[in-house]
CSV table of C-alpha atoms in Angstrom, one decimal:
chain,number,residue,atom,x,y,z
J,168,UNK,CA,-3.2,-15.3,-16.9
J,169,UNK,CA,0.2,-16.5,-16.3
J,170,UNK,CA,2.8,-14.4,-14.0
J,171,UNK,CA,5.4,-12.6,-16.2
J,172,UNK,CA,8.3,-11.6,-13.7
J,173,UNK,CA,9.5,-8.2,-14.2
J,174,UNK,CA,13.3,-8.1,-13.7
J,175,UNK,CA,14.5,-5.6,-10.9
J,176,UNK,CA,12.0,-3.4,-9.1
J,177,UNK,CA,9.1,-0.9,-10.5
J,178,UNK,CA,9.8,2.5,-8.8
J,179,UNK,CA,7.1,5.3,-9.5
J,180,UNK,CA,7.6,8.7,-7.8
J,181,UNK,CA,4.0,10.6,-8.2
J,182,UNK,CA,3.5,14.1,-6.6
J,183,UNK,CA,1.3,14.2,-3.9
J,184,UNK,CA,-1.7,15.7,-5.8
J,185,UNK,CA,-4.6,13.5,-6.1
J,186,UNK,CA,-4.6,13.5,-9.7
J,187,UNK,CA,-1.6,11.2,-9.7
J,188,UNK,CA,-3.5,8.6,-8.1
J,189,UNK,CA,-4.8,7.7,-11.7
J,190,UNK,CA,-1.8,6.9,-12.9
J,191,UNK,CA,-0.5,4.8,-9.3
J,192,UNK,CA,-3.9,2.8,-10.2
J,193,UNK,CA,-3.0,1.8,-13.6
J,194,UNK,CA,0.8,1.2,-13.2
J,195,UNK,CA,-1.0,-1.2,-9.7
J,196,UNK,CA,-2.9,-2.7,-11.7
J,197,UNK,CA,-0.7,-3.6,-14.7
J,198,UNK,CA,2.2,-4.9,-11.9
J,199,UNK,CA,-1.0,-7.2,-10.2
J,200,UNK,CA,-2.0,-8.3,-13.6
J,201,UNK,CA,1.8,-9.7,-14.8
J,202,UNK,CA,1.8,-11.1,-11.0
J,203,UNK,CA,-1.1,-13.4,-11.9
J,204,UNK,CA,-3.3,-11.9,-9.5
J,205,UNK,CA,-6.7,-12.5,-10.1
J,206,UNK,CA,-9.1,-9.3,-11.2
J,207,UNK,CA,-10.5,-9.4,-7.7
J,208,UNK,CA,-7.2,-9.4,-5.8
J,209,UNK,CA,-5.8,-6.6,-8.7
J,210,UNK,CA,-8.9,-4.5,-8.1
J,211,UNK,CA,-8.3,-5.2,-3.3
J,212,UNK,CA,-4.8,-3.7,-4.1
J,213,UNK,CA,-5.4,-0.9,-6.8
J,214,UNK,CA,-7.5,-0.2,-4.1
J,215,UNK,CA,-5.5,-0.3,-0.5
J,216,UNK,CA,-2.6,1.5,-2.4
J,217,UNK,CA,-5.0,4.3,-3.5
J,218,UNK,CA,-6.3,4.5,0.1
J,219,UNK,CA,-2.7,4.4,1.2
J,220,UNK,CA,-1.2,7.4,-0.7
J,221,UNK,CA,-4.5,9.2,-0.1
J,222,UNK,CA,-4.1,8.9,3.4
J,223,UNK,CA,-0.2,10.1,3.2
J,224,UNK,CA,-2.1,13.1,1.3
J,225,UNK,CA,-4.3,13.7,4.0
J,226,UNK,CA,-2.7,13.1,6.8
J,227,UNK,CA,1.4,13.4,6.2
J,228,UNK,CA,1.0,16.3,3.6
J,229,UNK,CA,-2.2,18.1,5.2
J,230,UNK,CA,-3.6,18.1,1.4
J,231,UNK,CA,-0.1,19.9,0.2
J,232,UNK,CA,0.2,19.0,-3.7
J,233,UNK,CA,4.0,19.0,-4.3
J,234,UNK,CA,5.6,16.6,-2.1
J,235,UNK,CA,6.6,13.2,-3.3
J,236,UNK,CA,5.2,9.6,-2.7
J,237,UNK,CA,7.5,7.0,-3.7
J,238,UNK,CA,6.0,3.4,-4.8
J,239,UNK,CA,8.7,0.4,-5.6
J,240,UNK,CA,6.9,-2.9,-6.6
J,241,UNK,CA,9.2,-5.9,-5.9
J,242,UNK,CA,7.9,-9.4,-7.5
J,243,UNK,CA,9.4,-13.2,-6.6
J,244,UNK,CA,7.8,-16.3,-7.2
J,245,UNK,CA,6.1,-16.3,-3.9
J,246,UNK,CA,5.1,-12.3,-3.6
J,247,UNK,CA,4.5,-9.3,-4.7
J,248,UNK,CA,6.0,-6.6,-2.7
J,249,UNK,CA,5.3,-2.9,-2.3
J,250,UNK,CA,7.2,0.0,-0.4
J,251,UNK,CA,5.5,3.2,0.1
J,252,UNK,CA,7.4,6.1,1.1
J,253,UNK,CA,6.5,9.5,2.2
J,254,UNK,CA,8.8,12.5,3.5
J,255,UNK,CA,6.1,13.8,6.0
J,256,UNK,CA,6.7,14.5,9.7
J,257,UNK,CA,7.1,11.6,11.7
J,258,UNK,CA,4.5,9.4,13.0
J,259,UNK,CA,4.0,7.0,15.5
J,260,UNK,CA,2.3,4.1,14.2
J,261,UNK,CA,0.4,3.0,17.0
J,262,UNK,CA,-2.2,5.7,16.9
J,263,UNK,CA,-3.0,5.4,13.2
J,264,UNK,CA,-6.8,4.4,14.3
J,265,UNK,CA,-9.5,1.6,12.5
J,266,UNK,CA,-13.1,2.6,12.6
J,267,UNK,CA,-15.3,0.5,13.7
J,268,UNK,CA,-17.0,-0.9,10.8
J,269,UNK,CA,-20.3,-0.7,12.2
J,270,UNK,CA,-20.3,3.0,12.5
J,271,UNK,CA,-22.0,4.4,9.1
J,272,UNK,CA,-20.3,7.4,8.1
J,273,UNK,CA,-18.2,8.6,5.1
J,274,UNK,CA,-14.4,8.1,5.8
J,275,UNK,CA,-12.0,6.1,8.2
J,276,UNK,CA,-12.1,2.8,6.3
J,277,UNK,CA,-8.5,3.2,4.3
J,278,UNK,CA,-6.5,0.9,6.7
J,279,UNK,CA,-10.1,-1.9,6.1
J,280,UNK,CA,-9.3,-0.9,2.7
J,281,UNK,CA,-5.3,-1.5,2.8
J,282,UNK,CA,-5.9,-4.7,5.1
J,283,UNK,CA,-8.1,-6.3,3.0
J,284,UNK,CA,-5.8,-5.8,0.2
J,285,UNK,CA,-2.4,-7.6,1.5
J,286,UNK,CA,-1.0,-10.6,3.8
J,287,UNK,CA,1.7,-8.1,5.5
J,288,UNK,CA,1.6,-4.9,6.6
J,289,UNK,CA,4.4,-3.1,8.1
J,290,UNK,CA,5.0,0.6,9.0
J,291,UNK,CA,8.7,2.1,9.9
J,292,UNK,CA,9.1,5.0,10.9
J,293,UNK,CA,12.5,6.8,9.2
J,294,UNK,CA,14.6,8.4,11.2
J,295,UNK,CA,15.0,10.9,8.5
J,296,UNK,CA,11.4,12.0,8.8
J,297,UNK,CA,8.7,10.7,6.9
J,298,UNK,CA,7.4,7.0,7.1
J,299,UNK,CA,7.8,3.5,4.9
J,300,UNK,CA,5.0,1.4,4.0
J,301,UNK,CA,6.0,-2.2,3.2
J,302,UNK,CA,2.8,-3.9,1.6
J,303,UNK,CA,3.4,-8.0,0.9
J,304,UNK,CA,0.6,-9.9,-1.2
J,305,UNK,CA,1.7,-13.7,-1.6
J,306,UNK,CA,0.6,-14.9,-5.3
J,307,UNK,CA,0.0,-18.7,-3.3
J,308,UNK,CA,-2.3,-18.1,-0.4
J,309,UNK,CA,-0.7,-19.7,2.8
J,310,UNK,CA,-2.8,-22.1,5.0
J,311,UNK,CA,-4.7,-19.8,8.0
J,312,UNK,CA,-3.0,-17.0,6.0
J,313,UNK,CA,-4.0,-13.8,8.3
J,314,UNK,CA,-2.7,-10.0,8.2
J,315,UNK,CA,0.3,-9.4,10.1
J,316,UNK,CA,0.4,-5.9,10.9
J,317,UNK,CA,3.5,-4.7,12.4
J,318,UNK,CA,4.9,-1.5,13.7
J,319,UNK,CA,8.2,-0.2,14.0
């Protein structure tokens, strides 16, 4: 399918139950889909995005139901941008933890997940409390593209 740009940014505000996460999903996937994203690279980022706010469930909101996740998609030509923002206690980015993928056992795979899903990753942590996710996903792969994961 051929990109359709969307003019300004997509900005969805969900609560932080995980019956939102249905509706993240389809607004992901409709954004991925006028991006010209193949079904297979829609389907990596519905994915990764779920696993994001799920984690920001989890772990920022300790399951808590009524707090607010903020999602702005940003398209260009080139990319497909998205900024996830939670108003949790601060984090330091450099312990958030990969399991090994050999180990079998349920859980621990959302950053595989969110990797898998994007070129970029970046985490800030806000001086106001809370943390920013900023997710980039090029629409034309770059030559010996890899994930650059960044922490602030």
């Amino acid at each position: 399918m051929a990109s359709e740009e969307l003019n300004g940014p997509v900005v969805l505000e969900i609560p932080s139950d995980p019956n939102s996460l249905s509706i993240l999903r389809a607004v992901v996937a409709n954004i991925s889909e006028k991006a010209g994203f193949s079904q297979e690279e829609s389907t990596r980022l519905i994915l990764g995005i779920d696993e994001a706010c799920t984690n920001i469930i989890r772990h920022a909101y300790r399951g808590c139901c009524t707090q607010r996740i903020i999602i702005t998609f940003f398209t260009s030509d080139q990319y497909l941008e998205i900024n996830i923002r939670d108003f949790g206690p601060k984090s330091d980015p450099a312990t958030f933890k990969e399991r090994s993928l050999d180990e079998v056992r349920p859980g621990g795979l959302g950053l595989h997940f969110i990797k898998s899903a994007v070129d970029e990753l970046e985490y800030e942590s806000l001086t106001d409390g809370g943390m920013l996710l900023k997710l980039v996903k090029f629409r034309i792969k770059r030559e010996n593209s890899q994930i650059e994961d960044k922490c602030s």
